[in-house]
């Protein structure tokens, strides 16, 4: 009898924690919700609902690999639990894996034949798979494909006399050009395609020459700023520059991936960041995030925005340039900066990252451990498999706590969703490199809603 009472108490406690987790989820505190669902699972790991709910929270943080694992566990526990298939299908869909998503929504339809929502999503998945098969059928073999970048001569593009926007005089962008371009963007004016091509092509050339892991040296007495996800929030990017100064050799930045998608000013963001890179390569460093990929851009809005504001050619060109972005950075042999946190496999060394041939769309297994949510982590004994890299911060706990703060205040969840909370960036001072976190509130922008260019699939699951 005592064992039965203890078991009942454990199950009851699990339900209480699930209620708290649901409340955190409703408040958009997805990391907190995941922690609470995990506690509930530890008390009662045979409850499919806990696994499916945690899968949904992972999906909200774009941790799709974890979402698929949790949803699969829910299905394993209860093969007739429709939400397990639904949430795994939604995660597959968010990754652009339409064929896998289709199988899950077929199961949802089988379990719930009269559910109109399931019927609608199944039909949309069927359309997407049909389109995908058609595109695969007409696509040229990989060996025969020619890079778009190699076919563009921006110098041959004439600039109309009546064009009054920013102009590049000479071979490269200047600070005056970048300031004029940003001011034009602020007033919702477009950059001429000649200069857009020039900026993107020159940036590609610079990025191609970089290693997959870039070492950054900050001299004593100097500072360095690291920014997380911008996600198409151009007016908040301007606010960062207003608060912290424009990128320059004396005021360098690292933008740690996810420059585009979600927010509806992604073209303005990426051209601004690339223009600064062209103006002064040491003024700005750029890392690849999970949204610098074809599958994400197709779903979350960048592809549609580029097609609307520039042209179809730019869609392919940006995809090629994104494949050239470095994957990680190390600052003064002390701070490791990567978009997706640490690794899903043991024994990874910095030399392994340096050896990655990154010039392609990323394989899923690489995405899982290199890309997900902006994180900055110190090197040292905690991650000794990365190798000896200088002194660890005196207060390791402080650095890890700072990660928690920057994660919870990331522009990904806050600004790009239009919720009006705070964003944050980190400013490091050499030689100590102890992080100073600067927070700021979202600023007003033109009345163009986030996700204005996003795929219809995403709106269906919002």
Short mmCIF file of C-alpha atoms in Angstrom, two decimals:
data_model
loop_
_atom_site.label_atom_id
_atom_site.label_comp_id
_atom_site.label_asym_id
_atom_site.label_seq_id
_atom_site.Cartn_x
_atom_site.Cartn_y
_atom_site.Cartn_z
CA UNK A 1 0.00 0.00 0.00
CA UNK A 2 2.76 2.56 0.79
CA UNK A 3 4.24 1.93 -2.67
CA UNK A 4 0.88 2.61 -4.32
CA UNK A 5 0.52 5.81 -2.31
CA UNK A 6 4.03 6.90 -3.26
CA UNK A 7 3.34 6.18 -6.94
CA UNK A 8 0.08 8.13 -6.82
CA UNK A 9 1.89 11.03 -5.16
CA UNK A 10 4.55 11.03 -7.87
CA UNK A 11 1.96 11.03 -10.63
CA UNK A 12 0.02 13.80 -8.91
CA UNK A 13 3.18 15.90 -8.52
CA UNK A 14 3.93 15.39 -12.21
CA UNK A 15 0.51 16.80 -13.10
CA UNK A 16 1.07 19.81 -10.86
CA UNK A 17 4.37 20.55 -12.60
CA UNK A 18 2.73 20.10 -16.01
CA UNK A 19 0.22 22.83 -15.09
CA UNK A 20 3.12 25.17 -14.20
CA UNK A 21 4.84 24.27 -17.46
CA UNK A 22 1.68 25.04 -19.44
CA UNK A 23 1.46 28.43 -17.74
CA UNK A 24 5.10 29.20 -18.61
CA UNK A 25 4.42 28.18 -22.20
CA UNK A 26 1.40 30.48 -22.44
CA UNK A 27 3.60 33.32 -21.13
CA UNK A 28 6.08 32.59 -23.99
CA UNK A 29 8.70 31.43 -21.45
CA UNK A 30 9.60 28.43 -23.54
CA UNK A 31 12.94 27.58 -21.89
CA UNK A 32 11.26 27.60 -18.49
CA UNK A 33 8.46 25.46 -19.85
CA UNK A 34 10.98 22.92 -21.17
CA UNK A 35 12.64 22.71 -17.76
CA UNK A 36 9.30 22.12 -16.07
CA UNK A 37 8.13 19.51 -18.60
CA UNK A 38 11.48 17.79 -18.02
CA UNK A 39 10.77 17.64 -14.30
CA UNK A 40 7.35 16.17 -15.01
CA UNK A 41 8.90 13.58 -17.33
CA UNK A 42 11.42 12.61 -14.65
CA UNK A 43 8.49 11.89 -12.32
CA UNK A 44 6.39 10.09 -14.93
CA UNK A 45 8.19 9.31 -18.15
CA UNK A 46 5.32 7.21 -19.47
CA UNK A 47 2.99 10.16 -19.95
CA UNK A 48 2.91 10.92 -23.69
CA UNK A 49 1.39 14.37 -23.07
CA UNK A 50 4.51 15.60 -21.26
CA UNK A 51 6.74 14.56 -24.17
CA UNK A 52 4.44 16.09 -26.78
CA UNK A 53 4.14 19.35 -24.85
CA UNK A 54 7.90 19.59 -24.47
CA UNK A 55 8.21 18.95 -28.20
CA UNK A 56 6.00 21.97 -28.88
CA UNK A 57 8.11 24.15 -26.58
CA UNK A 58 11.27 23.01 -28.40
CA UNK A 59 9.60 23.91 -31.70
CA UNK A 60 8.94 27.44 -30.44
CA UNK A 61 12.69 27.79 -29.82
CA UNK A 62 13.45 26.29 -33.25
CA UNK A 63 15.09 23.30 -31.58
CA UNK A 64 13.56 21.02 -34.15
CA UNK A 65 15.83 18.02 -33.60
CA UNK A 66 14.81 17.93 -29.93
CA UNK A 67 11.17 18.47 -30.87
CA UNK A 68 11.24 15.49 -33.23
CA UNK A 69 12.88 13.30 -30.57
CA UNK A 70 10.27 14.23 -27.95
CA UNK A 71 7.33 13.81 -30.30
CA UNK A 72 8.70 10.43 -31.41
CA UNK A 73 8.88 9.38 -27.75
CA UNK A 74 5.25 10.43 -27.26
CA UNK A 75 4.30 8.29 -30.26
CA UNK A 76 6.32 5.35 -28.91
CA UNK A 77 4.42 5.57 -25.61
CA UNK A 78 1.01 5.96 -27.27
CA UNK A 79 0.89 5.13 -31.00
CA UNK A 80 -2.67 6.44 -31.17
CA UNK A 81 -1.88 9.85 -29.67
CA UNK A 82 -2.59 12.23 -32.53
CA UNK A 83 -0.75 15.21 -31.02
CA UNK A 84 2.50 13.26 -31.11
CA UNK A 85 2.25 12.90 -34.89
CA UNK A 86 0.92 16.44 -35.25
CA UNK A 87 3.82 18.02 -33.39
CA UNK A 88 6.45 15.90 -35.07
CA UNK A 89 4.90 16.79 -38.42
CA UNK A 90 4.97 20.47 -37.52
CA UNK A 91 8.69 20.23 -36.62
CA UNK A 92 9.45 18.44 -39.89
CA UNK A 93 7.49 21.10 -41.73
CA UNK A 94 9.42 23.91 -40.06
CA UNK A 95 12.63 22.28 -41.30
CA UNK A 96 11.29 22.05 -44.84
CA UNK A 97 11.08 18.25 -44.62
CA UNK A 98 7.74 17.98 -46.40
CA UNK A 99 7.90 14.26 -47.18
CA UNK A 100 8.42 13.34 -43.53
CA UNK A 101 5.74 15.81 -42.44
CA UNK A 102 3.29 14.29 -44.92
CA UNK A 103 3.63 10.84 -43.33
CA UNK A 104 2.85 12.26 -39.89
CA UNK A 105 -0.19 14.21 -41.04
CA UNK A 106 -1.45 11.11 -42.80
CA UNK A 107 -1.36 9.42 -39.39
CA UNK A 108 -3.15 12.38 -37.78
CA UNK A 109 -5.87 12.11 -40.43
CA UNK A 110 -6.12 8.36 -39.88
CA UNK A 111 -6.57 8.80 -36.11
CA UNK A 112 -8.87 11.84 -36.44
CA UNK A 113 -10.66 11.34 -39.80
CA UNK A 114 -13.25 14.05 -39.11
CA UNK A 115 -10.84 16.75 -37.90
CA UNK A 116 -11.05 19.63 -40.44
CA UNK A 117 -7.74 21.10 -39.28
CA UNK A 118 -5.94 17.80 -39.87
CA UNK A 119 -7.57 17.53 -43.30
CA UNK A 120 -6.44 21.03 -44.26
CA UNK A 121 -2.84 20.49 -43.20
CA UNK A 122 -2.68 17.13 -44.91
CA UNK A 123 -3.83 18.69 -48.19
CA UNK A 124 -1.23 21.45 -47.91
CA UNK A 125 1.49 18.87 -47.23
CA UNK A 126 0.40 16.87 -50.27
CA UNK A 127 0.66 20.00 -52.43
CA UNK A 128 4.14 20.77 -51.05
CA UNK A 129 5.40 17.25 -51.71
CA UNK A 130 4.02 17.31 -55.26
CA UNK A 131 5.79 20.63 -55.88
CA UNK A 132 9.01 19.29 -54.35
CA UNK A 133 8.93 16.20 -56.57
CA UNK A 134 8.41 18.40 -59.63
CA UNK A 135 11.34 20.64 -58.69
CA UNK A 136 13.55 17.60 -58.13
CA UNK A 137 12.53 16.19 -61.50
CA UNK A 138 13.48 19.30 -63.47
CA UNK A 139 16.58 20.24 -61.45
CA UNK A 140 19.94 19.95 -63.17
CA UNK A 141 22.44 17.47 -61.72
CA UNK A 142 24.72 18.98 -59.07
CA UNK A 143 27.78 18.54 -61.29
CA UNK A 144 26.17 20.60 -64.06
CA UNK A 145 24.99 23.50 -61.94
CA UNK A 146 26.70 26.82 -62.41
CA UNK A 147 26.98 29.26 -59.52
CA UNK A 148 24.84 32.36 -59.95
CA UNK A 149 27.68 34.44 -58.54
CA UNK A 150 29.86 33.48 -61.50
CA UNK A 151 27.30 34.72 -64.01
CA UNK A 152 26.84 38.26 -62.68
CA UNK A 153 28.80 41.30 -63.85
CA UNK A 154 27.49 44.16 -61.71
CA UNK A 155 29.61 46.69 -63.65
CA UNK A 156 27.52 46.09 -66.74
CA UNK A 157 24.33 47.19 -64.97
CA UNK A 158 23.43 50.79 -65.75
CA UNK A 159 22.23 53.16 -63.06
CA UNK A 160 19.41 55.40 -64.23
CA UNK A 161 20.09 59.12 -64.08
CA UNK A 162 16.98 59.72 -62.00
CA UNK A 163 18.16 57.31 -59.27
CA UNK A 164 18.68 59.42 -56.15
CA UNK A 165 19.73 56.74 -53.68
CA UNK A 166 23.12 55.73 -52.29
CA UNK A 167 25.89 55.17 -54.85
CA UNK A 168 29.22 53.37 -54.64
CA UNK A 169 31.84 55.52 -56.34
CA UNK A 170 34.80 53.30 -57.12
CA UNK A 171 35.60 49.74 -56.15
CA UNK A 172 34.22 49.49 -52.64
CA UNK A 173 31.66 50.86 -50.21
CA UNK A 174 32.62 53.84 -48.06
CA UNK A 175 31.23 54.98 -44.73
CA UNK A 176 29.37 57.81 -46.47
CA UNK A 177 27.75 55.28 -48.79
CA UNK A 178 26.70 53.00 -45.91
CA UNK A 179 25.24 55.92 -43.95
CA UNK A 180 23.29 57.12 -46.99
CA UNK A 181 22.06 53.58 -47.69
CA UNK A 182 20.89 53.08 -44.10
CA UNK A 183 19.10 56.43 -44.19
CA UNK A 184 17.40 55.44 -47.45
CA UNK A 185 16.36 52.10 -45.94
CA UNK A 186 15.04 53.89 -42.88
CA UNK A 187 12.78 55.89 -45.19
CA UNK A 188 11.74 52.70 -47.03
CA UNK A 189 13.71 53.47 -50.18
CA UNK A 190 15.46 50.78 -52.20
CA UNK A 191 19.11 50.34 -53.10
CA UNK A 192 19.85 50.07 -56.80
CA UNK A 193 20.43 46.47 -57.87
CA UNK A 194 23.87 47.30 -59.27
CA UNK A 195 25.10 48.24 -55.81
CA UNK A 196 23.22 45.41 -54.12
CA UNK A 197 24.95 42.95 -56.46
CA UNK A 198 28.30 44.61 -55.82
CA UNK A 199 27.95 44.39 -52.03
CA UNK A 200 26.79 40.77 -52.00
CA UNK A 201 29.41 39.58 -54.48
CA UNK A 202 32.27 41.35 -52.70
CA UNK A 203 31.11 39.99 -49.35
CA UNK A 204 31.05 36.48 -50.81
CA UNK A 205 34.64 36.88 -51.97
CA UNK A 206 35.74 37.94 -48.48
CA UNK A 207 33.85 35.16 -46.72
CA UNK A 208 35.20 32.50 -49.07
CA UNK A 209 38.73 33.31 -47.94
CA UNK A 210 37.93 32.78 -44.23
CA UNK A 211 38.30 29.52 -42.31
CA UNK A 212 35.29 27.73 -40.84
CA UNK A 213 36.43 28.85 -37.37
CA UNK A 214 37.73 32.42 -37.21
CA UNK A 215 40.18 33.64 -34.56
CA UNK A 216 39.61 37.22 -33.41
CA UNK A 217 42.28 39.17 -31.54
CA UNK A 218 41.22 42.11 -29.37
CA UNK A 219 44.18 44.20 -28.10
CA UNK A 220 44.34 45.15 -24.41
CA UNK A 221 42.27 48.20 -23.66
CA UNK A 222 40.01 47.64 -26.65
CA UNK A 223 36.43 46.34 -26.73
CA UNK A 224 34.36 43.98 -28.86
CA UNK A 225 30.56 43.61 -29.22
CA UNK A 226 28.67 40.38 -29.87
CA UNK A 227 25.06 40.51 -31.08
CA UNK A 228 22.61 37.63 -31.26
CA UNK A 229 19.74 37.10 -33.68
CA UNK A 230 18.60 40.19 -35.58
CA UNK A 231 15.94 38.39 -37.62
CA UNK A 232 15.07 41.12 -40.08
CA UNK A 233 14.54 43.83 -37.46
CA UNK A 234 16.30 46.66 -39.31
CA UNK A 235 15.08 49.45 -37.05
CA UNK A 236 16.36 47.63 -33.98
CA UNK A 237 19.68 47.13 -35.75
CA UNK A 238 19.86 50.91 -36.22
CA UNK A 239 19.10 51.29 -32.53
CA UNK A 240 22.04 49.03 -31.63
CA UNK A 241 24.32 51.24 -33.71
CA UNK A 242 22.82 54.31 -32.05
CA UNK A 243 23.51 52.89 -28.59
CA UNK A 244 26.88 51.30 -29.27
CA UNK A 245 28.30 53.14 -32.27
CA UNK A 246 28.72 52.14 -35.90
CA UNK A 247 30.99 49.21 -36.77
CA UNK A 248 34.59 50.30 -37.34
CA UNK A 249 38.11 49.04 -36.76
CA UNK A 250 37.99 50.65 -33.32
CA UNK A 251 34.43 49.45 -32.61
CA UNK A 252 34.19 45.91 -34.03
CA UNK A 253 31.12 43.65 -33.94
CA UNK A 254 30.31 39.99 -34.33
CA UNK A 255 26.77 39.24 -35.49
CA UNK A 256 26.19 35.64 -34.49
CA UNK A 257 23.81 34.37 -37.16
CA UNK A 258 20.09 34.58 -37.94
CA UNK A 259 20.30 37.94 -39.66
CA UNK A 260 17.19 37.25 -41.75
CA UNK A 261 13.69 35.71 -41.65
CA UNK A 262 10.74 36.45 -39.34
CA UNK A 263 11.12 40.23 -39.38
CA UNK A 264 10.04 41.87 -42.65
CA UNK A 265 13.14 44.04 -43.19
CA UNK A 266 15.63 41.23 -43.72
CA UNK A 267 16.90 42.61 -47.04
CA UNK A 268 17.77 45.90 -45.37
CA UNK A 269 19.52 44.08 -42.50
CA UNK A 270 21.65 41.79 -44.65
CA UNK A 271 22.69 44.51 -47.09
CA UNK A 272 23.68 46.77 -44.20
CA UNK A 273 25.78 44.08 -42.50
CA UNK A 274 27.38 43.08 -45.80
CA UNK A 275 28.09 46.72 -46.69
CA UNK A 276 29.96 47.25 -43.42
CA UNK A 277 31.93 44.07 -44.16
CA UNK A 278 32.89 45.46 -47.56
CA UNK A 279 33.76 48.84 -46.10
CA UNK A 280 36.06 47.44 -43.41
CA UNK A 281 36.43 43.65 -43.01
CA UNK A 282 37.82 43.94 -39.47
CA UNK A 283 34.88 46.12 -38.38
CA UNK A 284 32.34 43.32 -38.53
CA UNK A 285 32.39 39.53 -38.28
CA UNK A 286 29.49 37.36 -39.41
CA UNK A 287 28.63 33.80 -38.36
CA UNK A 288 26.16 31.44 -39.94
CA UNK A 289 22.92 30.70 -38.13
CA UNK A 290 20.25 28.13 -38.88
CA UNK A 291 18.28 30.79 -40.78
CA UNK A 292 21.09 31.27 -43.26
CA UNK A 293 19.88 28.26 -45.22
CA UNK A 294 17.54 27.59 -48.14
CA UNK A 295 15.02 25.52 -46.23
CA UNK A 296 14.52 28.17 -43.53
CA UNK A 297 14.47 31.08 -45.98
CA UNK A 298 11.80 29.36 -48.04
CA UNK A 299 9.50 29.04 -45.03
CA UNK A 300 10.27 31.98 -42.72
CA UNK A 301 10.09 34.83 -45.20
CA UNK A 302 13.51 35.84 -46.50
CA UNK A 303 13.08 34.16 -49.88
CA UNK A 304 9.73 35.85 -50.46
CA UNK A 305 11.07 39.22 -49.32
CA UNK A 306 14.13 39.00 -51.60
CA UNK A 307 11.93 38.05 -54.53
CA UNK A 308 9.66 41.02 -53.79
CA UNK A 309 12.32 43.67 -53.15
CA UNK A 310 15.13 42.50 -55.44
CA UNK A 311 14.76 39.56 -57.85
CA UNK A 312 14.79 35.79 -58.24
CA UNK A 313 18.50 35.92 -59.05
CA UNK A 314 19.22 37.36 -55.61
CA UNK A 315 17.42 34.42 -53.96
CA UNK A 316 20.01 32.02 -55.35
CA UNK A 317 22.87 34.46 -54.83
CA UNK A 318 22.14 34.92 -51.12
CA UNK A 319 21.93 31.13 -50.71
CA UNK A 320 25.40 30.82 -52.23
CA UNK A 321 26.82 33.54 -50.00
CA UNK A 322 25.29 32.05 -46.85
CA UNK A 323 27.20 28.83 -47.60
CA UNK A 324 30.43 30.84 -47.28
CA UNK A 325 29.72 32.18 -43.78
CA UNK A 326 32.05 30.91 -41.03
CA UNK A 327 30.53 28.60 -38.41
CA UNK A 328 32.22 29.80 -35.22
CA UNK A 329 34.60 32.36 -33.72
CA UNK A 330 37.12 32.37 -30.87
CA UNK A 331 37.93 35.67 -29.17
CA UNK A 332 41.44 35.99 -27.71
CA UNK A 333 41.61 32.21 -27.11
CA UNK A 334 39.08 32.69 -24.31
CA UNK A 335 35.56 32.95 -25.64
CA UNK A 336 33.97 30.50 -28.06
CA UNK A 337 31.05 31.94 -30.03
CA UNK A 338 28.77 29.71 -32.09
CA UNK A 339 25.13 30.01 -33.04
CA UNK A 340 23.94 26.64 -31.79
CA UNK A 341 25.67 25.94 -28.49
CA UNK A 342 27.88 22.94 -27.85
CA UNK A 343 27.90 19.58 -29.51
CA UNK A 344 25.59 16.57 -29.59
CA UNK A 345 28.62 14.26 -29.78
CA UNK A 346 31.62 13.99 -27.46
CA UNK A 347 35.23 14.62 -28.31
CA UNK A 348 34.78 17.56 -30.68
CA UNK A 349 37.89 19.73 -30.93
CA UNK A 350 38.42 23.16 -32.41
CA UNK A 351 40.55 21.52 -35.07
CA UNK A 352 37.46 19.53 -36.10
CA UNK A 353 35.50 22.73 -36.62
CA UNK A 354 38.35 24.28 -38.58
CA UNK A 355 38.35 21.22 -40.86
CA UNK A 356 34.64 21.40 -41.73
CA UNK A 357 33.97 21.91 -45.43
CA UNK A 358 31.15 24.37 -44.90
CA UNK A 359 30.54 25.43 -48.50
CA UNK A 360 27.17 23.75 -48.89
CA UNK A 361 23.73 23.60 -47.40
CA UNK A 362 24.36 22.18 -43.94
CA UNK A 363 23.65 18.52 -43.20
CA UNK A 364 21.08 18.02 -40.47
CA UNK A 365 23.52 16.45 -38.03
CA UNK A 366 25.79 19.51 -38.26
CA UNK A 367 22.84 21.85 -37.86
CA UNK A 368 21.78 20.03 -34.72
CA UNK A 369 24.91 20.92 -32.80
CA UNK A 370 26.18 24.04 -34.53
CA UNK A 371 22.96 25.99 -35.04
CA UNK A 372 19.89 26.74 -32.98
CA UNK A 373 19.92 29.57 -30.45
CA UNK A 374 22.58 32.28 -30.04
CA UNK A 375 25.03 31.22 -27.35
CA UNK A 376 28.38 32.48 -26.09
CA UNK A 377 30.40 30.08 -23.98
CA UNK A 378 33.89 30.23 -22.39
CA UNK A 379 36.64 27.76 -23.18
CA UNK A 380 38.50 25.85 -20.54
CA UNK A 381 38.30 22.83 -18.30
CA UNK A 382 34.50 22.55 -18.56
CA UNK A 383 34.89 21.82 -22.25
CA UNK A 384 38.31 20.21 -22.10
CA UNK A 385 37.68 18.21 -25.26
CA UNK A 386 38.06 21.49 -27.12
CA UNK A 387 41.72 21.58 -26.17
CA UNK A 388 43.87 23.97 -24.05
CA UNK A 389 43.06 27.57 -24.99
CA UNK A 390 44.29 29.91 -22.36
CA UNK A 391 42.88 30.95 -19.02
CA UNK A 392 39.30 30.36 -18.10
CA UNK A 393 37.24 33.20 -16.72
CA UNK A 394 37.66 33.56 -12.96
CA UNK A 395 33.89 33.31 -12.59
CA UNK A 396 32.74 30.55 -14.91
CA UNK A 397 29.28 30.64 -13.41
CA UNK A 398 28.92 34.31 -14.34
CA UNK A 399 29.58 33.54 -17.98
CA UNK A 400 27.06 30.74 -18.06
CA UNK A 401 24.50 32.90 -16.32
CA UNK A 402 25.16 35.61 -18.87
CA UNK A 403 24.31 33.12 -21.58
CA UNK A 404 20.99 32.56 -19.87
CA UNK A 405 20.30 36.28 -19.83
CA UNK A 406 21.20 36.86 -23.47
CA UNK A 407 19.17 33.81 -24.47
CA UNK A 408 16.10 34.95 -22.58
CA UNK A 409 16.40 38.43 -24.06
CA UNK A 410 17.26 37.27 -27.57
CA UNK A 411 15.87 39.26 -30.48
CA UNK A 412 14.69 35.98 -31.96
CA UNK A 413 11.88 35.50 -29.46
CA UNK A 414 11.29 39.10 -28.51
CA UNK A 415 11.75 41.67 -31.22
CA UNK A 416 11.06 39.58 -34.27
CA UNK A 417 7.80 38.39 -32.79
CA UNK A 418 6.71 41.99 -32.29
CA UNK A 419 6.11 41.48 -28.57
CA UNK A 420 7.91 44.67 -27.62
CA UNK A 421 10.10 43.26 -24.85
CA UNK A 422 13.86 43.72 -24.65
CA UNK A 423 16.80 42.77 -26.83
CA UNK A 424 20.40 42.53 -25.70
CA UNK A 425 24.00 42.47 -26.84
CA UNK A 426 27.29 41.69 -25.10
CA UNK A 427 30.29 43.98 -24.93
CA UNK A 428 33.66 42.51 -23.98
CA UNK A 429 36.65 44.53 -22.75
CA UNK A 430 40.19 43.14 -23.28
CA UNK A 431 42.17 41.67 -21.65
CA UNK A 432 39.68 40.39 -19.04
CA UNK A 433 36.88 39.85 -21.58
CA UNK A 434 34.25 39.81 -18.87
CA UNK A 435 30.91 40.38 -20.59
CA UNK A 436 28.88 43.51 -20.10
CA UNK A 437 25.27 42.95 -21.13
CA UNK A 438 23.42 45.91 -22.63
CA UNK A 439 19.66 45.60 -22.94
CA UNK A 440 17.31 47.74 -24.98
CA UNK A 441 13.66 47.93 -25.88
CA UNK A 442 12.21 47.35 -29.34
CA UNK A 443 11.82 50.58 -31.32
CA UNK A 444 8.96 51.64 -33.61
CA UNK A 445 9.08 50.60 -37.26
CA UNK A 446 6.82 50.97 -40.30
CA UNK A 447 3.54 49.10 -40.13
CA UNK A 448 4.73 45.94 -41.83
CA UNK A 449 3.96 42.94 -39.67
CA UNK A 450 6.56 40.27 -38.85
CA UNK A 451 6.34 37.22 -41.12
CA UNK A 452 4.74 39.32 -43.88
CA UNK A 453 6.66 37.30 -46.49
CA UNK A 454 6.54 33.95 -44.68
CA UNK A 455 5.32 30.71 -46.21
CA UNK A 456 1.63 29.91 -45.74
CA UNK A 457 2.59 26.74 -43.89
CA UNK A 458 4.06 28.78 -41.07
CA UNK A 459 0.93 30.87 -40.69
CA UNK A 460 -1.13 27.69 -40.47
CA UNK A 461 0.89 26.53 -37.46
CA UNK A 462 1.28 29.90 -35.72
#
